[in-house]
Short mmCIF file of C-alpha atoms and ligand atoms in Angstrom, two decimals:
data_model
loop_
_atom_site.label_atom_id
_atom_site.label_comp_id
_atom_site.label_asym_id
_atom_site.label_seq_id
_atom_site.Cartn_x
_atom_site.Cartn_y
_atom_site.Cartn_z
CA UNK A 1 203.14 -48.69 -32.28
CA UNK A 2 201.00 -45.64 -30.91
CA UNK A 3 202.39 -42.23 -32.58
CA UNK A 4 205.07 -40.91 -29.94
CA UNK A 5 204.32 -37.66 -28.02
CA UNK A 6 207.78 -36.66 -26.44
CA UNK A 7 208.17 -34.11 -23.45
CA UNK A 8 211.21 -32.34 -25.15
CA UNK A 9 211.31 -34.07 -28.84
CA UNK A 10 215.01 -32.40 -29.29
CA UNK A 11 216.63 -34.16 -26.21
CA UNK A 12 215.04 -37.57 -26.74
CA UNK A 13 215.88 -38.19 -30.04
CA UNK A 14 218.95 -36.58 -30.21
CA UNK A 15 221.76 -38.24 -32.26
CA UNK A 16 224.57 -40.10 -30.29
CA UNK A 17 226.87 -37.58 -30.89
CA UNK A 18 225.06 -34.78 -29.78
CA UNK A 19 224.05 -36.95 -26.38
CA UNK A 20 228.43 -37.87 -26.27
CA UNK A 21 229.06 -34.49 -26.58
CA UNK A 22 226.62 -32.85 -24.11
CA UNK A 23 227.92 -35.74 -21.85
CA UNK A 24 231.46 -34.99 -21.69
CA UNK A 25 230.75 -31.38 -21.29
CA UNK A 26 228.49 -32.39 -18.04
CA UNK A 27 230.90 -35.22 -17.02
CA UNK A 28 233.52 -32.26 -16.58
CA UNK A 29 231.29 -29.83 -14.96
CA UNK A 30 230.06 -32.12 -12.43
CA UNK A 31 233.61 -33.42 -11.61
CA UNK A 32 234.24 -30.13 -10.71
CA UNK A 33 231.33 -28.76 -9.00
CA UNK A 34 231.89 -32.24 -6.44
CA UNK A 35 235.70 -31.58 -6.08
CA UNK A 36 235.33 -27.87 -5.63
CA UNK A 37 231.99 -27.84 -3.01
CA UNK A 38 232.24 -31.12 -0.92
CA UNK A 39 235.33 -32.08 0.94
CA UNK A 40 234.55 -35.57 1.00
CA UNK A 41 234.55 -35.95 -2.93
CA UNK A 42 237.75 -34.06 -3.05
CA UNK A 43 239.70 -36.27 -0.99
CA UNK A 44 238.05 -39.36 -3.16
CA UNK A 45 239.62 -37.51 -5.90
CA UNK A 46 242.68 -36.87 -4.33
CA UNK A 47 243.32 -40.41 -3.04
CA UNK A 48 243.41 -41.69 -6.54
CA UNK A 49 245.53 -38.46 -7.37
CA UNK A 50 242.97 -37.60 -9.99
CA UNK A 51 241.69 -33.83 -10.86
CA UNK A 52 238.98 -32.93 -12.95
CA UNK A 53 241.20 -30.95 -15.27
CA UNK A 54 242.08 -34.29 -16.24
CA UNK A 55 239.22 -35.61 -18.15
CA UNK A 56 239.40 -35.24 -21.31
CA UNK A 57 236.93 -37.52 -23.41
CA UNK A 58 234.29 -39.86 -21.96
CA UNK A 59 236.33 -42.89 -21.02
CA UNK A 60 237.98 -41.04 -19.19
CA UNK A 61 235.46 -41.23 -16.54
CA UNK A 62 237.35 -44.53 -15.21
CA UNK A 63 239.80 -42.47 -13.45
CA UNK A 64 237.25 -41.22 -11.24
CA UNK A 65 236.18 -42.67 -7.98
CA UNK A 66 233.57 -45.27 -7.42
CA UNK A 67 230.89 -44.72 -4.63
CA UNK A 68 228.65 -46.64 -3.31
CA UNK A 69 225.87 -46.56 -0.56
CA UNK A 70 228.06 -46.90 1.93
CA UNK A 71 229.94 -43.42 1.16
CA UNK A 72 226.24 -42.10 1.53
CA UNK A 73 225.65 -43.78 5.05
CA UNK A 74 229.08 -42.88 6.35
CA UNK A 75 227.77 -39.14 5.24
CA UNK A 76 224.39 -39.26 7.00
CA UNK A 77 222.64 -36.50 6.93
CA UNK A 78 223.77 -34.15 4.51
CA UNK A 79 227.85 -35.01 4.68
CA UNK A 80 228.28 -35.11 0.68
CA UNK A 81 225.71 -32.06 0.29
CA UNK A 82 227.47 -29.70 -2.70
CA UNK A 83 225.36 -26.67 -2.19
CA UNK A 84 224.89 -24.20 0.75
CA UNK A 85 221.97 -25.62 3.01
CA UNK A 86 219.68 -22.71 2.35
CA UNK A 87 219.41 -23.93 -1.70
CA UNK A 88 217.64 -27.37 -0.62
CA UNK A 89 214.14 -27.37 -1.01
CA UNK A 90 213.72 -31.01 -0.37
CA UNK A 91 214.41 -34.20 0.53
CA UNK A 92 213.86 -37.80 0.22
CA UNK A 93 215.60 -40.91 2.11
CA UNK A 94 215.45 -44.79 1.67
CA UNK A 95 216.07 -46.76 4.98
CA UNK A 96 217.90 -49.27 3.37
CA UNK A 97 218.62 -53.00 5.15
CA UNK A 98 221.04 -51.75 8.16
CA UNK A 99 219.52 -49.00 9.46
CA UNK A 100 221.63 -46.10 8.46
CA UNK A 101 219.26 -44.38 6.11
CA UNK A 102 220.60 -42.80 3.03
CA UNK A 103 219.59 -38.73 2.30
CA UNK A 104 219.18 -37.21 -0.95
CA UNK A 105 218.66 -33.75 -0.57
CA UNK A 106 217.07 -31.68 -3.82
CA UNK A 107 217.85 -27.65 -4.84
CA UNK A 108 214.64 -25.92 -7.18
CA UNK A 109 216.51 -26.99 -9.93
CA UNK A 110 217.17 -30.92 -8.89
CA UNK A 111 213.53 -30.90 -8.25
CA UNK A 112 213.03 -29.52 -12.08
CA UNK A 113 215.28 -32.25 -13.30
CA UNK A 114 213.35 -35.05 -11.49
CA UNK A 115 210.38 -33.56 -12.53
CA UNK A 116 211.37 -33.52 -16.83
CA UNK A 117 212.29 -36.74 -15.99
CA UNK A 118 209.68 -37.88 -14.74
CA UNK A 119 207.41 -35.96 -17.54
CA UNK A 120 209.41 -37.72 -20.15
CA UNK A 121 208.63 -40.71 -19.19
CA UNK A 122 204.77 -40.34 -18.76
CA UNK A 123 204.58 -38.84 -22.11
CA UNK A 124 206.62 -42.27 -23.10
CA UNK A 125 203.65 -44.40 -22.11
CA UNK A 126 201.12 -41.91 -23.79
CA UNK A 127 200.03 -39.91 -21.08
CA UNK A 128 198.42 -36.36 -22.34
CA UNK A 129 197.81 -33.29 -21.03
CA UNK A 130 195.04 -33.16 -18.28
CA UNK A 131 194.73 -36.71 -18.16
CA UNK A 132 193.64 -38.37 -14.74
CA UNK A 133 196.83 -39.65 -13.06
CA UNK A 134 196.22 -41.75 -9.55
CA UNK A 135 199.41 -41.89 -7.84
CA UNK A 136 199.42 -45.00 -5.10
CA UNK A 137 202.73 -44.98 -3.79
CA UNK A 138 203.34 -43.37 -0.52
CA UNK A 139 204.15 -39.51 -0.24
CA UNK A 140 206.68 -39.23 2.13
CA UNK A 141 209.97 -39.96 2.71
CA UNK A 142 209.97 -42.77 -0.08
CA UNK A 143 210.48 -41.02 -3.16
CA UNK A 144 207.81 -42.37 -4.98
CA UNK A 145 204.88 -40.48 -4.77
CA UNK A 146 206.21 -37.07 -4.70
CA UNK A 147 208.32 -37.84 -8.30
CA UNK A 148 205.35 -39.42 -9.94
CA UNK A 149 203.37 -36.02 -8.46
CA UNK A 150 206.43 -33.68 -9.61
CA UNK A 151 206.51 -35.41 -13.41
CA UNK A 152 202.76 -35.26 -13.77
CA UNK A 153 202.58 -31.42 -12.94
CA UNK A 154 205.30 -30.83 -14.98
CA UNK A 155 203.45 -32.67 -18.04
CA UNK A 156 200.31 -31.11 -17.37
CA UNK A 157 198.24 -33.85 -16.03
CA UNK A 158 195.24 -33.96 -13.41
CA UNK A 159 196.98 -35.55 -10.18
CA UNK A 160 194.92 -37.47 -8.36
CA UNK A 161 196.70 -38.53 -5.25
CA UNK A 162 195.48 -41.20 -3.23
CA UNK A 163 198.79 -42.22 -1.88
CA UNK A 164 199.49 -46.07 -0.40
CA UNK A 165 196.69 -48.12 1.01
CA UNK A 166 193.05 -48.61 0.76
CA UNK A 167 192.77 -50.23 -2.57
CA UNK A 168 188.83 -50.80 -2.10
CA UNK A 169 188.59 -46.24 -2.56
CA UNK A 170 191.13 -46.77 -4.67
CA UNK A 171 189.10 -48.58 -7.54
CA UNK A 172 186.19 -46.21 -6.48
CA UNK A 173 188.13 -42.76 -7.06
CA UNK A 174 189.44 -44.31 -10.05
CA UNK A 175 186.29 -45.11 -11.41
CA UNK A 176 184.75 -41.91 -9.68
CA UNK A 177 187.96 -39.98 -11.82
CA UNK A 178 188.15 -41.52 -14.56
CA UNK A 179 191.60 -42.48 -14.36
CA UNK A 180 193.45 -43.34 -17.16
CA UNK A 181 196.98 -43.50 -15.84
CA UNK A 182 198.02 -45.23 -12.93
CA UNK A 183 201.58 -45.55 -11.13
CA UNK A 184 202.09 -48.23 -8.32
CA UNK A 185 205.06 -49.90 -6.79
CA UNK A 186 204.57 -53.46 -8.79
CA UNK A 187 202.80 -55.30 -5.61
CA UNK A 188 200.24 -52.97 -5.29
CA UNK A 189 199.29 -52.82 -9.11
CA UNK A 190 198.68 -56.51 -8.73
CA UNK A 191 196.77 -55.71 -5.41
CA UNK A 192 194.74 -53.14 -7.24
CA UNK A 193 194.06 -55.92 -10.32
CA UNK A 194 192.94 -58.43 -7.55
CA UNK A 195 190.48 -56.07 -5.86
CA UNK A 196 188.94 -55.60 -9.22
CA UNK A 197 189.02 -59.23 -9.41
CA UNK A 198 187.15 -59.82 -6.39
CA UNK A 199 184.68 -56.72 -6.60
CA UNK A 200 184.06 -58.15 -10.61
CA UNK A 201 184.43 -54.96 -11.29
CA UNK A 202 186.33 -52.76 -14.46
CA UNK A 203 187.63 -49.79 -14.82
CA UNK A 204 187.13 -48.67 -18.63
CA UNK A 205 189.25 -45.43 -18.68
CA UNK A 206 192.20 -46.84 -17.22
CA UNK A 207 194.54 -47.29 -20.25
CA UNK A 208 198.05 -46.96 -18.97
CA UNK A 209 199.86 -48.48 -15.61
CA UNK A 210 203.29 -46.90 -14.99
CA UNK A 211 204.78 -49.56 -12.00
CA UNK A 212 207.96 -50.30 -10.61
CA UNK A 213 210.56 -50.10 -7.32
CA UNK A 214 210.60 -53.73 -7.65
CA UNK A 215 211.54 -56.46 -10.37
CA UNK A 216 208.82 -56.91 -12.78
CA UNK A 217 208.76 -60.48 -15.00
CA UNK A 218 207.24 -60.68 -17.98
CA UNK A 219 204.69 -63.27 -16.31
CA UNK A 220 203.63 -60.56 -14.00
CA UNK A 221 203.49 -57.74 -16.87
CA UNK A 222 201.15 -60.24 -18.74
CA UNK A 223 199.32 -61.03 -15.95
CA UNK A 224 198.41 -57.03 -15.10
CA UNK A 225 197.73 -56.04 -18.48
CA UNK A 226 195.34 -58.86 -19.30
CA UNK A 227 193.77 -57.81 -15.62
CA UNK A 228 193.38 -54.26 -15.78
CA UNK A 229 192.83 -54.10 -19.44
CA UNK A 230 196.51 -51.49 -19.53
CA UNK A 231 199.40 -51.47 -21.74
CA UNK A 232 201.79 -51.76 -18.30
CA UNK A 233 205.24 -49.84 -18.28
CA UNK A 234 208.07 -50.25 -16.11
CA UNK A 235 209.64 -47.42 -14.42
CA UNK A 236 213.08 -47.18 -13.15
CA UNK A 237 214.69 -44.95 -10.66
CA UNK A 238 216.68 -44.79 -7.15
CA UNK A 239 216.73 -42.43 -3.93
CA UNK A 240 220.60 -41.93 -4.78
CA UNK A 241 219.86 -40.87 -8.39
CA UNK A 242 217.06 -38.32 -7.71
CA UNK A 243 214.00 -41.07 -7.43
CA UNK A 244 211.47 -42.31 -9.56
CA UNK A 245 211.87 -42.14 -13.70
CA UNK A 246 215.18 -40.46 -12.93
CA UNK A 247 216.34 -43.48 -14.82
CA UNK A 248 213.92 -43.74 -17.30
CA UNK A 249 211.31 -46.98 -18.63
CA UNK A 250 210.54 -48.62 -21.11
CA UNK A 251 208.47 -47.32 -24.27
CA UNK A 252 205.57 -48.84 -26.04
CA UNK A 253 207.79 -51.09 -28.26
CA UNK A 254 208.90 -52.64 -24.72
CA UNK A 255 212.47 -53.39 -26.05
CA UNK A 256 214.28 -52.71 -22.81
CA UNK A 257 214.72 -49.43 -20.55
CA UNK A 258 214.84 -46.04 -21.89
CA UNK A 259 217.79 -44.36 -19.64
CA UNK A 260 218.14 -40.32 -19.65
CA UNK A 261 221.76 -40.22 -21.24
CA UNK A 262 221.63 -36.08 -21.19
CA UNK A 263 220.92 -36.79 -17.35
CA UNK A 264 223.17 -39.35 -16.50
CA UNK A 265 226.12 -41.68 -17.82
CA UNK A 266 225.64 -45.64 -17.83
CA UNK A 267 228.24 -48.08 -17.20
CA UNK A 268 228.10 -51.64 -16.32
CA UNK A 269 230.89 -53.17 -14.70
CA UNK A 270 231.91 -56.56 -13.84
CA UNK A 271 230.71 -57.57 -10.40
CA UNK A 272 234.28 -58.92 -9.40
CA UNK A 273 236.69 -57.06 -11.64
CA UNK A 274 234.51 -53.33 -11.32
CA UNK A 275 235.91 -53.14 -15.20
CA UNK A 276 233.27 -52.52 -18.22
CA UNK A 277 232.00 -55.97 -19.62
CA UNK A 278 230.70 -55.26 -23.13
CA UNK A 279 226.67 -54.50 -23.94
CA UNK A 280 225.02 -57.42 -23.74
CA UNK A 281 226.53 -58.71 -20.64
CA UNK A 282 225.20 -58.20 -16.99
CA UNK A 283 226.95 -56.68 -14.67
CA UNK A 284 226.29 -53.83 -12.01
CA UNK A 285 224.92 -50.74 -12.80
CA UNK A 286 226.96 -47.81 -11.85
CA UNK A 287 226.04 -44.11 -12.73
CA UNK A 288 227.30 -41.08 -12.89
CA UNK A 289 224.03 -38.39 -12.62
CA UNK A 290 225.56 -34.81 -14.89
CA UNK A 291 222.62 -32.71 -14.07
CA UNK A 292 221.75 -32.86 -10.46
CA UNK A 293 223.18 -30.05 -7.91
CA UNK A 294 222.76 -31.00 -4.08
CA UNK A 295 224.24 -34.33 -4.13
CA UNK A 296 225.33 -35.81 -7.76
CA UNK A 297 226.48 -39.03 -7.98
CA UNK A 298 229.80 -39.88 -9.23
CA UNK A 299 229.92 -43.59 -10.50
CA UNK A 300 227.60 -44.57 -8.50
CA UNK A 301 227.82 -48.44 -7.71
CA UNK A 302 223.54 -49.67 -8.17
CA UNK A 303 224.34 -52.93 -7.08
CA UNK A 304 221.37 -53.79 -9.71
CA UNK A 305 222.22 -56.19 -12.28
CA UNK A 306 221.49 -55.60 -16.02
CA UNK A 307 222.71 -55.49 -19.43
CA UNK A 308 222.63 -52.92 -22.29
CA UNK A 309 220.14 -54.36 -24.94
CA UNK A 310 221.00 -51.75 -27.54
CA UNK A 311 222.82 -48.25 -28.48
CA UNK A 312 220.77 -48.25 -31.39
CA UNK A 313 218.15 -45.96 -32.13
CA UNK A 314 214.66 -47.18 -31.25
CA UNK A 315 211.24 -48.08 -33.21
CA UNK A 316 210.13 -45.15 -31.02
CA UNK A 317 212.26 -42.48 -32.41
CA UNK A 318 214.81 -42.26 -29.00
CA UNK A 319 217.97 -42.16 -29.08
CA UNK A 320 218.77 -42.52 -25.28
CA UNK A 321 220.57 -46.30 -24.88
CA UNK A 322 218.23 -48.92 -23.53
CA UNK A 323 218.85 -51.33 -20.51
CA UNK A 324 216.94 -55.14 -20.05
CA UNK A 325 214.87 -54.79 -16.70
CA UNK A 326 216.45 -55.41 -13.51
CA UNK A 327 217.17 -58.50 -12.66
CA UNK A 328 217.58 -57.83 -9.38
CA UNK A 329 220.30 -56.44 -6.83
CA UNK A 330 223.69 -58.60 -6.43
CA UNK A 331 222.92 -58.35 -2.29
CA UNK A 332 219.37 -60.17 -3.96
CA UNK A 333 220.81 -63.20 -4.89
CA UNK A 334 220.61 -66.41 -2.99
CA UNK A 335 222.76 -69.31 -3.13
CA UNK A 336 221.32 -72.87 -2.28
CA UNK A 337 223.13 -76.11 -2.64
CA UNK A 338 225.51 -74.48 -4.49
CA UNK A 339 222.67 -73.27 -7.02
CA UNK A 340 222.56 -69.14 -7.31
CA UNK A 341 219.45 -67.40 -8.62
CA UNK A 342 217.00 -64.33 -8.06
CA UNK A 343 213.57 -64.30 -6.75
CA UNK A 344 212.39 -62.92 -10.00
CA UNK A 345 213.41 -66.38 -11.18
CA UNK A 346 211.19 -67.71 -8.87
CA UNK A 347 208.42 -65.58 -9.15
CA UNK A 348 208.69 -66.49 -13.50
CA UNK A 349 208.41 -69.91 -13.00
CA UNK A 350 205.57 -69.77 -10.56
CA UNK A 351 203.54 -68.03 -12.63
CA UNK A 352 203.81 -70.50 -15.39
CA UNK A 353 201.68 -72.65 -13.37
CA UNK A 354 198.20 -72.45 -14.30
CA UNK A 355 195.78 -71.57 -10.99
CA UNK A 356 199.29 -69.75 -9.02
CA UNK A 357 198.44 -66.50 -7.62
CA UNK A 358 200.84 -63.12 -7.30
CA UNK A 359 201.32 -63.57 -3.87
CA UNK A 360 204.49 -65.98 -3.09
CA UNK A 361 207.25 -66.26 -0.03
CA UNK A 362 210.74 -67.50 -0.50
CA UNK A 363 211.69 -69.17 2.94
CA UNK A 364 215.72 -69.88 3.60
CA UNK A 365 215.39 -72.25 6.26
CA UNK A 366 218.55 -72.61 8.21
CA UNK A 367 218.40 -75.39 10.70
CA UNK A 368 221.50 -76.68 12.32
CA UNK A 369 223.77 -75.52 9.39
CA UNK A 370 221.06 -77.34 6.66
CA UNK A 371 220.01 -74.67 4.22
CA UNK A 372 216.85 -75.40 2.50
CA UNK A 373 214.32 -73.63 0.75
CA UNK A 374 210.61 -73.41 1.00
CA UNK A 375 208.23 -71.51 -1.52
CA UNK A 376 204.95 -70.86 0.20
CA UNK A 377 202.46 -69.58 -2.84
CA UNK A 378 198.47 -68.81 -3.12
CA UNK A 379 197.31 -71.15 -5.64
CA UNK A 380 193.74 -72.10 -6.82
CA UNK A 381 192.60 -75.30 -5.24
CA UNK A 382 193.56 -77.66 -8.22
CA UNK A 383 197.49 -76.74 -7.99
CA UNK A 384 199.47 -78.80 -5.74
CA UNK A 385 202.82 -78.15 -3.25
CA UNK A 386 204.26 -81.20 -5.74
CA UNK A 387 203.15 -79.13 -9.01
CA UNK A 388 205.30 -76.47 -7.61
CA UNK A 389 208.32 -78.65 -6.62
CA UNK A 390 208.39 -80.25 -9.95
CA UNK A 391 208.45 -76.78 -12.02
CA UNK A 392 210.94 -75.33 -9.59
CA UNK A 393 213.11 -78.43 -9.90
CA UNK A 394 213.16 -77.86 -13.64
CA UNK A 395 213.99 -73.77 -13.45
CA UNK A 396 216.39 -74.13 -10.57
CA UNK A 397 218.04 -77.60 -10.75
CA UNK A 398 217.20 -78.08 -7.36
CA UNK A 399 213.43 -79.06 -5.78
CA UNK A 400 212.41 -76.85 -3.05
CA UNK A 401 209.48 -77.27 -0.80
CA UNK A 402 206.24 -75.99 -1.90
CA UNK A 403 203.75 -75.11 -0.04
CA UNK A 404 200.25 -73.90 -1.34
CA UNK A 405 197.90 -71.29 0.13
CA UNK A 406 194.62 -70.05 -0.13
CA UNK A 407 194.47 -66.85 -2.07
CA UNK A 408 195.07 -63.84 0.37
CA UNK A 409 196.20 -66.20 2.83
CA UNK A 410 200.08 -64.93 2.51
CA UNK A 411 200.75 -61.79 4.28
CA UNK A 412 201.08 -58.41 2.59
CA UNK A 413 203.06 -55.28 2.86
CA UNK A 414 202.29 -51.93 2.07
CA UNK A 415 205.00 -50.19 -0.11
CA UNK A 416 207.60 -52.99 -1.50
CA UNK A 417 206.80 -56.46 -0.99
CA UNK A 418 208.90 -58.37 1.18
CA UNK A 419 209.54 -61.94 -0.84
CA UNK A 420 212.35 -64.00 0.77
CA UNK A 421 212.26 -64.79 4.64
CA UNK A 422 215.07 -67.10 6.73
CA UNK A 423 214.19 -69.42 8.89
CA UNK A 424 216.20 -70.76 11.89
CA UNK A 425 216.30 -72.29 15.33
CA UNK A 426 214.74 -68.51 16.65
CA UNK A 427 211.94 -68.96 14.07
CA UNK A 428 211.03 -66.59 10.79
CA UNK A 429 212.54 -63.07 9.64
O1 DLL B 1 212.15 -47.62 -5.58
C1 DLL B 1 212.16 -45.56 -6.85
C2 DLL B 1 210.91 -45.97 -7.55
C3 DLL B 1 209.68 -45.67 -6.99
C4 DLL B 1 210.99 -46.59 -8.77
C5 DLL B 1 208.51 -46.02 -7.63
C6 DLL B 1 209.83 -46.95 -9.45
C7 DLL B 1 208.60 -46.68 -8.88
P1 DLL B 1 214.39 -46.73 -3.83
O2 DLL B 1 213.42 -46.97 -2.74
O3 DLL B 1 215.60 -45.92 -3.53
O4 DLL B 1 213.69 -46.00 -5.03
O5 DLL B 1 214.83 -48.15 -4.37
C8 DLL B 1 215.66 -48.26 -5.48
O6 DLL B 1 214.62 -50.32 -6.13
O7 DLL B 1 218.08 -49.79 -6.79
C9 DLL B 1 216.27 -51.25 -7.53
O8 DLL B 1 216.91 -52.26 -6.80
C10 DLL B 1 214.77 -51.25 -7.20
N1 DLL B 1 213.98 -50.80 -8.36
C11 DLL B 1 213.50 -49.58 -8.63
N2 DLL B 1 212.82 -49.60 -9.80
C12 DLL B 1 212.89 -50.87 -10.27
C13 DLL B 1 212.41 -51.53 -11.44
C14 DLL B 1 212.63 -46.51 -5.77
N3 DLL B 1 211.69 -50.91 -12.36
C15 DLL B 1 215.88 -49.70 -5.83
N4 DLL B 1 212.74 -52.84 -11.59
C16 DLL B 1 216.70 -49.88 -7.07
C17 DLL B 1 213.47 -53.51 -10.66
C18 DLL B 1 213.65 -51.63 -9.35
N5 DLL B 1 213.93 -52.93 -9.55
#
């Protein structure tokens, strides 16, 4: 492994008691800054009859509320704000799928917090002072582009930042720039590899690609690094948490997700039961963010599913517990013919098949109360709609229709790509 550079050396590597105990002491403080500035968290508290006085040691973070995204809809815009409105400085929102959008509002020092962060983890992948960072995702209301800008100032780099879209100027800057890092929601790294693909083209400085805001496989990894010559990370982070690398990544020894424990406390809890399930096991992620002023999360209820892969200290010298990617969100998974699975095991077994593209669809159809599914994919010419039945049959139990289509024959999105459609009588959505 490539010797570590850290962003604050004492903090990452830690020992687990010193991350327990700085923990507890923020677990209490934030407890009471929510019960004792927002009216809404109080009378969570008080309708379990629970008072921050009351915890005590770390477990005892059970007594305390769970929230979820609803409590941050119901609160649109700045309902479970903490601080006077004149101490935020900015904002960020996700739409989310009904409508309501959910607001998380930032103070100079929750923008400092993103921003270490967000440093630690470039300095994770082996990014170094003044080196060229291109930052695709959107600045805006997304979160994306403005963390990946705040981290790189913060760690000293040269930002250059192109924002979504326009991936033909995008390889030119870059090769114009010299970039060496690049960030990308996981699509568009894969767009960016196929333009490069298409123009023949390389980009020789480009040594690190920090993606994510969407499940990554290990077939996709692969397929990036191999394509844009990059040791690829993957980044982890949520609107309701702070944003981008607020939840750390993965480091070079690609063991599993690097989360901030001095930032924020990890549980994972059954999806039925809401109790712990022991590491190892998947269940929801729910957090509880200790460091964060306008609006900190109190068991916060991800929806994502994962596991903890390991306490232990890592081959990279951190101490901070590490998480197996995302599979993907419980409100993610479909259920066919009694079969339940995740597009990302979908997207793993496609790419298994020699000649399949990056660019898939998952269709639902619906038609007079017969579910089915249909997996329309860009292939090379040589891979047929039965090649994909038969390797779906065998991942899935079940054969769904494939279809195959010329490469950039699928639609794209900018930002997030948009994998699983339904069909029904009133046609596709
Ligand atoms: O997607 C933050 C982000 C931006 C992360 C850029 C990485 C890169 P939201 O739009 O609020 O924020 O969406 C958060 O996206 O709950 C996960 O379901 C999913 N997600 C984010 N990162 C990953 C990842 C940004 N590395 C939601 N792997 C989260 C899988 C991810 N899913």
């Amino acid at each position: 492994m490539a010797t570590q550079i850290y962003q604050n050396k004492q903090a990452e590597t830690a020992s687990v008691d010193e991350l327990r105990s700085i923990q507890l002491k923020g677990l209490k403080h934030i407890a009471k800054h929510v019960y004792t500035q927002n009216t809404v968290f109080r009378k969570k508290f008080d309708a379990l009859g629970v008072s921050p006085d009351e915890i005590k040691n770390l477990d005892d973070i059970c007594k305390l509320p769970i929230m979820d995204k609803e409590d941050l809809r119901e609160n649109y815009p700045m309902g479970l704000s903490c601080v006077d409105s004149r101490d935020v400085v900015e904002m960020h929102m996700s739409s989310g799928s009904t409508g309501t959008p959910i607001v998380m509002p930032y103070t100079a020092g929750d923008l400092d917090q993103w921003a270490e962060c967000m440093a630690r983890c470039y300095r994770m992948a082996g990014a170094m002072m003044g080196d060229p960072v291109q930052i695709t995702p959107s600045f805006g209301l997304f979160n994306g582009g403005f963390g990946f800008y705040h981290g790189a100032r913060k760690a000293g780099l040269f930002v250059i930042p192109t924002g979504a879209g326009n991936t033909a100027r995008q390889v030119r800057l870059a090769r114009d720039f010299k970039t060496r890092v690049i960030t990308a929601v996981v699509s568009y790294g894969i767009r960016v590899m196929e333009i490069m693909d298409e123009e023949k083209s390389k980009l020789p400085d480009l040594k690190i690609g920090i993606f994510g805001a969407e499940t990554f496989t290990d077939g996709m990894k692969e397929k990036i690094q191999k394509g844009l010559g990059i040791e690829a990370f993957d980044i982890y982070g949520m609107t309701e948490t702070g944003g981008v690398g607020t939840l750390g990544m993965d480091c070079s020894a690609h063991k599993g997700l690097h989360v901030w424990e001095d930032h924020y406390i990890v549980e994972i809890l059954d999806r039925e039961t809401k109790q712990p399930v022991p590491d190892g096991q998947l269940g929801v992620l729910t957090i509880t963010s200790l460091t964060r002023k306008a609006l900190p999360v109190i068991r916060f209820w991800t929806g994502d599913l994962t596991y903890v892969v390991s306490r232990e200290k890592c081959s990279c010298g951190r101490t901070h517990v590490r998480l197996a990617p995302i599979t993907g969100r419980t409100d993610d998974m479909l259920i066919i013919k009694g079969v339940n699975f995740f597009p990302k095991q979908v997207e793993q077994a496609l790419l298994a098949i020699p000649g399949v593209k990056n660019n898939y669809q998952i269709i639902i159809e619906e038609i007079h109360g017969v579910k089915d599914v249909r997996i329309n994919v860009e292939a090379e010419p040589n891979v047929t709609g039965y090649m994909v039945e038969k390797q779906l049959k065998e991942v899935l139990g079940f054969s769904p229709k494939g279809d195959v289509f010329k490469p950039g024959e699928l639609p794209r999105q900018e930002g997030k790509a948009k994998r699983v459609f339904y069909k029904d009588e009133n046609g596709l959505h």
